[in-house]
Amino acid sequence: MINQIVLEKNFISCIVIAPFFNKFTMLVVQKFGGTSVGDIPRIKNVARKVKAELDKKNKVIVVVSAMSGVTNQLVDYCNQVSSLISEEALAEYDSIVSSGEQVTSGLLALELQSMGYKARSLLGWQIPLKTDNSHSKARIESIDGDFLLKSLDSYDVVVVAGFQGIEEESNRIATLGRGGSDTSAVAIAAAVKADICDIYTDVNGVYTTDPRITDKARRLKKVTYEEMLEMAYSGSKVLQTRSVAMAMNHNVRVRVLSTFEEVSDASGTTLVNNIEEIMERRMITGISYSKNDVRITLVKMPDHPGVSARIFGALADKDINIDMIVQNVSQDGNSFDITFTVPNTDFEMAKMTIESIADEIKYEKLLFDDNIAKISVIGVGMISHSGVAHTMFKTLAEKNINILLISTSEIKVSVLIAKEYGELAVRMLHDAYGLNAKNKD
Ligand code: ADP
Ligand code: ASP
Ligand code: MG
């Protein structure tokens, strides 16, 4: 898949049956991330957030992540015993790393029971949430929304373990890629036609850039699905890319909220369809930053038709996501180089894949560089403003930051630079585009 967002395939939402609805005012999906369920007091805090919805007579489906740090620890265990290259290994990886969500869904259900509610946990396979067989980054194929709605007839609240589903053919657990609980939540919201999907996290909304990089970042009250898709894809991990694609395709109302603040109508960030809904006129909406890519260069290949198709075809067969691509033909026109980037999690697989077709594509050298950062400026306002790229390049040049690669879309300009300048570049650009908090209107 080249410079394109992967959408979940064949996602089927169920037909919702009216009688389930008459006892409550809204059907709400609440998703709580790792920090929000990071320890027992925090799980109790989450239970209070659930109670607040139940007090409003809403029906609630909760989706939880693993406690913060747990998935990383589980991934680390896997890496200590396997290079995780084969499908078999990745299926075991999924079984292992999905276990963190089993713990938190059970604990939250227990806490809700202690508060007097009829609550139960649900693992992916119990719903079932069915996926394809792309272990470690599986796509959702269907969800039995009917089962979830029926469960709400017998229970006050159900707590779903995020991040996981079942691959039907082999009857094995599959996970949805890092950050995948966001996608579980949005997919479930689509399947049950929820009124809203609230994503609770450790920040109180989507900001102009990662608030951990600059305290001048400011909260966006609204952001379009397209912008959020580009921001997520370019590294703003506040929402997993697939969750935004899913929300956009299925018209799910999504809000990003803080678990640690009181929620009011003015809280958080709402994803909207239409730029018209955003009163504020802006050229740039946000700046994303990713330091998890690897640059791969194939040097001096004989220049004839079909070489690029062979390379990217082989990578696509392995489900490897390619982002930026640059091709240079030599001056004499006889050979060419190709440079592209892949997520570091796909790097080993990409390297093996390229090496396996070395005899066919006949490169002279294969080079790798993970000392890189990708900075992207994003905004639908770009469509009607010129000079966005120039401002970016000029700002970086003023700090003597060298640009290694450039790619653009209608609403995004991305550059690759040396990793050491990543955060500095974000701060400089945030300032240059007038995004700092003091410019708030
Ligand atoms: P959770 O565990 O709740 O899923 P994540 O760590 O996945 O939370 O995502 C929340 C984090 O996303 C924030 O702590 C923040 O550092 C980071 N982040 C990156 N870009 C942005 C942005 N533009 N706006 C808000 N948060 C962002
Ligand atoms: N626990 C998983 C992860 O850390 C899924 C998630 O938190 O969304 O990637
Ligand atoms: Mg997350």
XYZ file of C-alpha atoms and ligand atoms in Angstrom:
478
model
C 0.000 0.000 0.000
C 1.742 3.146 -1.184
C 1.218 6.501 0.529
C -2.343 5.557 1.177
C -4.322 4.833 4.261
C -5.259 1.196 4.689
C -8.987 0.892 5.229
C -10.528 -2.063 6.937
C -11.807 -4.489 4.328
C -15.359 -5.754 4.054
C -16.348 -4.215 7.339
C -19.940 -5.161 7.936
C -21.990 -3.431 10.572
C -25.047 -5.222 11.767
C -28.637 -4.138 11.416
C -29.728 -2.595 14.683
C -33.113 -3.674 15.932
C -35.287 -0.984 17.458
C -36.710 -2.732 20.595
C -33.302 -2.661 22.299
C -33.440 1.094 22.386
C -36.560 2.109 24.203
C -35.202 2.184 27.775
C -32.317 4.592 27.368
C -31.508 7.933 25.912
C -28.162 7.382 24.161
C -25.944 4.531 23.161
C -22.398 5.477 24.073
C -19.065 3.775 23.419
C -16.365 4.887 25.858
C -12.751 3.896 25.174
C -10.060 4.219 27.832
C -6.364 4.079 26.915
C -3.394 2.622 28.767
C -2.639 5.541 31.091
C -6.324 5.824 31.961
C -6.335 2.233 33.286
C -2.692 2.306 34.460
C -3.338 1.116 38.032
C -6.200 0.173 40.343
C -7.047 3.740 41.493
C -7.195 4.739 37.828
C -9.465 1.816 36.993
C -11.726 3.014 39.822
C -11.633 6.494 38.264
C -12.658 4.981 34.922
C -15.526 3.167 36.627
C -16.752 6.572 37.866
C -16.666 7.886 34.284
C -18.762 4.900 33.221
C -21.146 5.546 36.114
C -21.580 9.157 34.968
C -22.947 7.867 31.644
C -25.126 5.222 33.293
C -26.526 7.898 35.635
C -27.737 9.716 32.523
C -29.678 6.551 31.640
C -27.408 5.928 28.682
C -26.476 2.441 27.524
C -22.743 2.003 27.618
C -20.218 -0.225 25.917
C -16.725 0.308 27.290
C -13.539 -0.599 25.412
C -10.254 -0.755 27.298
C -6.542 -0.908 26.522
C -3.955 -2.760 28.569
C -2.400 -0.934 31.533
C 0.249 1.478 30.249
C 3.583 -0.261 29.679
C 2.090 -3.753 29.703
C 1.871 -4.229 25.920
C 5.439 -2.925 25.530
C 6.593 -5.428 28.129
C 4.788 -8.277 26.346
C 6.241 -7.233 22.969
C 9.666 -7.153 24.573
C 9.222 -10.711 25.891
C 8.322 -11.863 22.369
C 11.373 -10.140 20.894
C 13.590 -11.900 23.423
C 12.579 -15.315 22.125
C 11.814 -14.787 18.433
C 12.606 -12.607 15.443
C 8.850 -12.787 14.715
C 9.248 -13.182 10.982
C 6.955 -16.135 10.252
C 3.156 -16.090 10.259
C 3.208 -18.817 12.911
C 5.375 -16.656 15.162
C 3.155 -13.628 14.620
C 0.077 -15.656 15.565
C 1.736 -16.517 18.896
C 2.789 -12.879 19.288
C -0.890 -11.906 18.970
C -1.940 -14.427 21.563
C 0.645 -13.023 23.973
C 0.285 -9.285 23.448
C -3.521 -9.378 23.540
C -3.443 -10.603 27.139
C -3.011 -7.136 28.678
C -6.521 -6.134 27.609
C -7.964 -9.309 29.134
C -6.718 -8.164 32.533
C -8.061 -4.605 32.347
C -11.454 -5.576 30.931
C -11.905 -8.073 33.769
C -10.727 -5.633 36.435
C -13.035 -2.865 35.253
C -15.986 -5.280 35.096
C -15.158 -6.401 38.653
C -15.026 -2.812 39.899
C -18.358 -2.023 38.236
C -19.849 -5.116 39.877
C -18.536 -3.877 43.242
C -20.388 -0.633 42.574
C -23.594 -2.606 42.181
C -23.852 -2.809 38.398
C -24.439 -5.880 36.332
C -21.256 -5.861 34.301
C -19.217 -8.376 32.345
C -16.061 -8.400 30.282
C -15.920 -9.546 26.664
C -12.854 -10.678 24.762
C -12.646 -10.206 20.994
C -13.506 -13.836 20.192
C -16.523 -13.808 22.486
C -18.325 -11.097 20.498
C -16.948 -12.162 17.963
C -14.914 -9.389 16.362
C -13.611 -11.161 13.264
C -10.432 -10.146 11.475
C -8.364 -11.135 8.464
C -5.229 -13.219 8.979
C -2.673 -10.410 8.918
C -1.362 -11.207 12.386
C 0.009 -8.265 14.425
C -1.865 -5.741 12.241
C -5.089 -7.507 11.379
C -8.016 -5.695 9.759
C -11.526 -6.023 11.097
C -13.883 -7.926 8.811
C -17.062 -8.032 10.867
C -18.463 -7.503 14.332
C -21.578 -9.084 15.767
C -23.163 -5.835 16.888
C -26.418 -7.670 17.506
C -24.745 -9.763 20.186
C -23.385 -6.629 21.873
C -26.804 -4.993 21.877
C -28.464 -8.119 23.242
C -25.821 -8.238 25.990
C -26.964 -4.760 27.002
C -30.411 -6.222 27.627
C -28.940 -8.547 30.266
C -26.155 -6.307 31.570
C -26.009 -2.643 32.598
C -22.644 -2.370 30.924
C -20.208 -4.553 28.995
C -16.444 -4.032 29.000
C -14.728 -5.092 25.787
C -11.035 -5.923 25.614
C -9.705 -3.652 22.859
C -6.959 -4.369 20.323
C -8.038 -7.946 19.641
C -10.245 -10.116 17.504
C -10.357 -13.595 16.094
C -9.145 -14.840 12.754
C -11.883 -17.254 11.881
C -10.205 -19.593 9.440
C -7.470 -20.676 11.825
C -9.496 -19.864 14.954
C -6.652 -17.779 16.367
C -6.471 -14.482 18.200
C -5.353 -11.556 16.072
C -4.385 -8.031 17.152
C -5.100 -4.816 15.309
C -1.692 -3.106 15.395
C -0.275 -0.863 18.116
C -2.833 1.608 19.364
C -5.550 -0.694 18.006
C -8.020 -0.259 20.871
C -9.055 3.024 19.252
C -10.040 1.022 16.181
C -11.877 -1.573 18.286
C -13.913 1.231 19.855
C -14.805 3.004 16.615
C -15.619 -0.285 14.874
C -17.895 -1.327 17.718
C -19.539 2.113 17.675
C -20.171 1.639 13.932
C -21.492 -1.900 14.397
C -24.027 -0.925 17.074
C -24.723 2.488 15.507
C -23.734 4.240 18.720
C -24.657 7.881 19.141
C -21.090 8.734 20.072
C -17.674 7.169 20.511
C -15.726 8.949 23.250
C -11.990 8.231 23.244
C -10.671 8.999 26.732
C -6.926 9.480 26.994
C -4.214 11.330 28.923
C -4.619 14.621 27.003
C -7.820 16.648 26.790
C -8.094 16.598 23.016
C -6.223 16.718 19.755
C -3.614 19.469 19.790
C -1.897 21.432 17.035
C 1.076 19.197 17.748
C 2.067 16.667 20.398
C 1.800 18.688 23.654
C 4.784 16.718 24.953
C 6.979 18.464 22.364
C 5.891 22.040 23.028
C 3.776 23.556 25.760
C 2.667 26.107 23.158
C 0.545 23.456 21.436
C -3.122 24.270 21.694
C -6.237 22.170 21.672
C -8.304 22.023 18.504
C -12.011 22.088 19.278
C -12.782 20.497 15.932
C -10.744 18.748 13.306
C -11.905 17.189 10.033
C -11.670 13.447 9.537
C -9.289 14.009 6.603
C -6.937 16.137 8.663
C -7.038 13.709 11.561
C -6.351 10.848 9.176
C -3.246 12.589 7.845
C -2.145 13.615 11.338
C -2.517 10.085 12.690
C -0.830 8.564 9.651
C 2.072 10.967 10.027
C 2.709 10.159 13.667
C 0.115 11.852 15.942
C -0.642 8.716 17.883
C -3.511 10.228 19.876
C -5.760 8.198 17.527
C -4.752 5.108 15.588
C -4.922 5.831 11.825
C -7.287 2.967 11.147
C -9.740 4.205 13.761
C -10.023 7.539 11.951
C -10.481 5.842 8.570
C -13.166 3.674 10.108
C -14.926 6.664 11.707
C -14.848 8.530 8.411
C -16.199 5.618 6.385
C -18.963 4.754 8.807
C -19.850 8.253 9.933
C -19.069 7.610 13.584
C -19.152 10.678 15.829
C -15.858 10.685 17.684
C -14.676 12.903 20.530
C -11.231 12.844 22.156
C -11.466 13.609 25.892
C -9.326 13.511 29.015
C -9.917 10.725 31.537
C -8.587 12.994 34.245
C -10.870 16.025 33.761
C -14.572 16.673 34.140
C -16.331 16.509 30.787
C -18.639 19.283 29.568
C -20.049 20.123 26.142
C -17.017 22.333 25.490
C -14.508 19.592 26.350
C -12.207 17.748 24.036
C -11.947 17.618 20.284
C -14.728 16.528 17.951
C -14.041 15.018 14.538
C -16.208 16.670 11.896
C -16.973 15.975 8.268
C -16.895 19.391 6.907
C -14.456 22.271 7.011
C -17.512 24.587 7.093
C -18.171 23.372 10.617
C -14.868 24.889 11.698
C -15.386 28.600 12.186
C -11.734 29.382 12.640
C -9.972 30.008 9.314
C -6.610 28.352 9.338
C -4.003 27.468 6.774
C -2.317 24.791 8.875
C -4.176 22.691 11.425
C -1.377 20.678 12.940
C 2.151 19.366 12.795
C 2.909 15.680 13.168
C 6.165 14.064 14.058
C 7.324 10.495 13.656
C 10.665 9.005 14.562
C 9.664 5.429 13.929
C 10.528 5.116 10.255
C 13.482 3.610 8.439
C 14.815 4.903 5.126
C 15.768 2.175 2.656
C 17.771 2.906 -0.507
C 18.445 0.507 -3.365
C 21.434 1.835 -5.272
C 22.191 1.460 -8.971
C 19.653 -0.890 -10.450
C 19.514 -1.477 -14.227
C 16.829 0.879 -15.540
C 14.069 -1.021 -17.309
C 10.283 -1.158 -16.924
C 8.894 -3.311 -14.155
C 11.659 -2.997 -11.539
C 9.703 -0.685 -9.228
C 6.613 -2.826 -9.710
C 8.608 -5.901 -8.674
C 9.987 -4.217 -5.538
C 6.747 -2.690 -4.302
C 4.735 -5.723 -5.351
C 6.931 -7.962 -3.189
C 6.597 -5.543 -0.252
C 2.813 -5.288 -0.692
C 2.549 -9.090 -0.658
C 4.059 -8.944 2.819
C 1.584 -6.213 3.807
C 4.372 -3.704 4.355
C 3.288 -0.086 4.444
C 5.420 2.207 2.289
C 5.328 5.931 2.881
C 7.660 8.328 1.076
C 9.196 7.226 -2.255
C 11.839 8.922 -4.378
C 13.359 7.566 -7.581
C 16.466 9.002 -9.275
C 17.676 8.000 -12.719
C 21.429 8.306 -13.308
C 22.663 10.952 -15.721
C 23.454 8.408 -18.445
C 19.951 6.971 -18.044
C 21.196 3.388 -17.566
C 20.660 2.877 -13.845
C 18.493 4.261 -11.086
C 18.178 4.452 -7.289
C 15.009 4.111 -5.229
C 14.583 5.439 -1.706
C 11.513 4.837 0.430
C 10.490 4.704 4.078
C 8.813 1.956 6.093
C 7.703 1.832 9.745
C 10.526 0.408 11.890
C 8.243 -2.451 12.936
C 8.191 -3.581 9.284
C 11.893 -3.047 8.699
C 13.192 -6.619 9.201
C 10.480 -8.018 6.969
C 11.142 -5.346 4.314
C 14.884 -6.066 4.336
C 14.330 -9.810 4.001
C 11.830 -9.274 1.194
C 14.177 -7.042 -0.807
C 17.081 -9.428 -0.285
C 14.938 -12.326 -1.480
C 14.493 -10.656 -4.908
C 18.072 -9.322 -5.153
C 18.851 -11.613 -8.111
C 15.978 -10.170 -10.100
C 16.361 -6.454 -9.408
C 20.191 -6.464 -9.289
C 20.927 -3.516 -7.030
C 24.541 -2.665 -6.356
C 23.979 -1.676 -2.717
C 21.198 -1.771 -0.160
C 21.361 1.070 2.420
C 19.369 1.608 5.630
C 19.015 4.633 7.866
C 16.903 4.777 11.005
C 18.414 8.012 12.229
C 15.584 9.983 10.675
C 12.478 11.905 11.661
C 9.476 12.729 9.525
C 7.810 16.081 10.057
C 4.444 16.796 8.419
C 2.384 19.961 8.273
C -1.298 19.270 7.744
C -4.378 21.345 7.040
C -7.332 21.465 4.682
C -6.682 25.234 4.540
C -3.668 24.392 2.382
C -5.966 23.754 -0.566
C -6.745 27.460 -0.793
C -3.427 28.917 0.402
C -0.119 28.940 -1.420
C 3.347 29.094 0.116
C 2.929 26.359 2.727
C 5.854 24.297 1.464
C 8.007 27.383 1.033
C 7.444 28.422 4.667
C 8.408 24.920 5.761
C 11.610 24.739 3.729
C 12.651 28.297 4.645
C 12.091 27.670 8.375
C 14.209 24.517 8.281
C 16.910 26.228 6.197
C 17.166 29.033 8.753
C 18.196 26.422 11.336
C 20.477 24.721 8.850
C 18.364 21.569 8.898
C 18.920 19.476 5.810
C 15.896 17.938 4.051
C 16.454 14.326 2.972
C 13.105 13.571 1.316
C 9.899 15.449 0.549
C 6.395 14.163 -0.135
C 3.097 15.969 -0.483
C -0.620 15.393 -0.669
C -3.465 17.854 -1.135
C -3.527 18.657 2.578
C -0.034 17.643 3.759
C 3.648 18.391 3.209
C 6.106 15.961 4.798
C 9.876 16.118 5.030
C 12.439 13.663 6.286
C 15.286 15.120 8.351
C 17.968 13.853 10.744
C 16.397 12.525 13.945
C 18.353 14.862 16.216
C 16.536 17.898 14.746
C 13.036 16.415 14.927
C 11.683 18.176 17.997
C 13.434 21.449 17.205
C 11.867 21.404 13.731
C 8.393 20.829 15.174
C 8.786 23.791 17.544
C 10.153 26.069 14.816
C 7.364 25.175 12.398
C 4.687 25.484 15.074
C 5.880 29.025 15.580
C 6.345 29.783 11.873
C 2.754 28.833 11.018
C 1.357 30.895 13.894
C 0.012 27.898 15.777
C 1.353 28.833 19.206
C -1.153 29.159 22.011
C -0.732 32.932 22.225
C -2.266 33.202 18.744
C -5.479 31.636 19.978
C -8.602 33.370 18.678
P -3.847 6.022 24.983
O -2.980 5.127 25.797
O -4.920 6.694 25.783
O -4.367 5.368 23.744
P -1.767 7.325 23.472
O -0.467 7.417 24.194
O -1.921 6.301 22.424
O -2.924 7.249 24.536
O -2.114 8.741 22.792
C -2.113 9.911 23.602
C -0.809 10.645 23.382
O -0.747 11.089 22.039
C -0.655 11.920 24.180
O -0.136 11.658 25.458
C 0.278 12.751 23.324
O 1.611 12.755 23.804
C 0.279 12.052 21.966
N 0.017 12.960 20.857
C 0.743 12.998 19.705
N 0.287 13.947 18.897
C -0.761 14.534 19.522
C -1.645 15.594 19.175
N -1.564 16.238 18.006
N -2.611 15.932 20.072
C -2.730 15.283 21.248
N -1.902 14.288 21.630
C -0.937 13.898 20.781
N -2.442 -2.069 24.286
C -2.255 -1.893 22.857
C -1.017 -1.054 22.589
O -0.360 -0.610 23.528
C -3.461 -1.326 22.196
C -3.847 0.064 22.648
O -3.429 0.538 23.702
O -4.626 0.706 21.931
O -0.671 -0.843 21.454
Mg -3.433 5.000 21.881
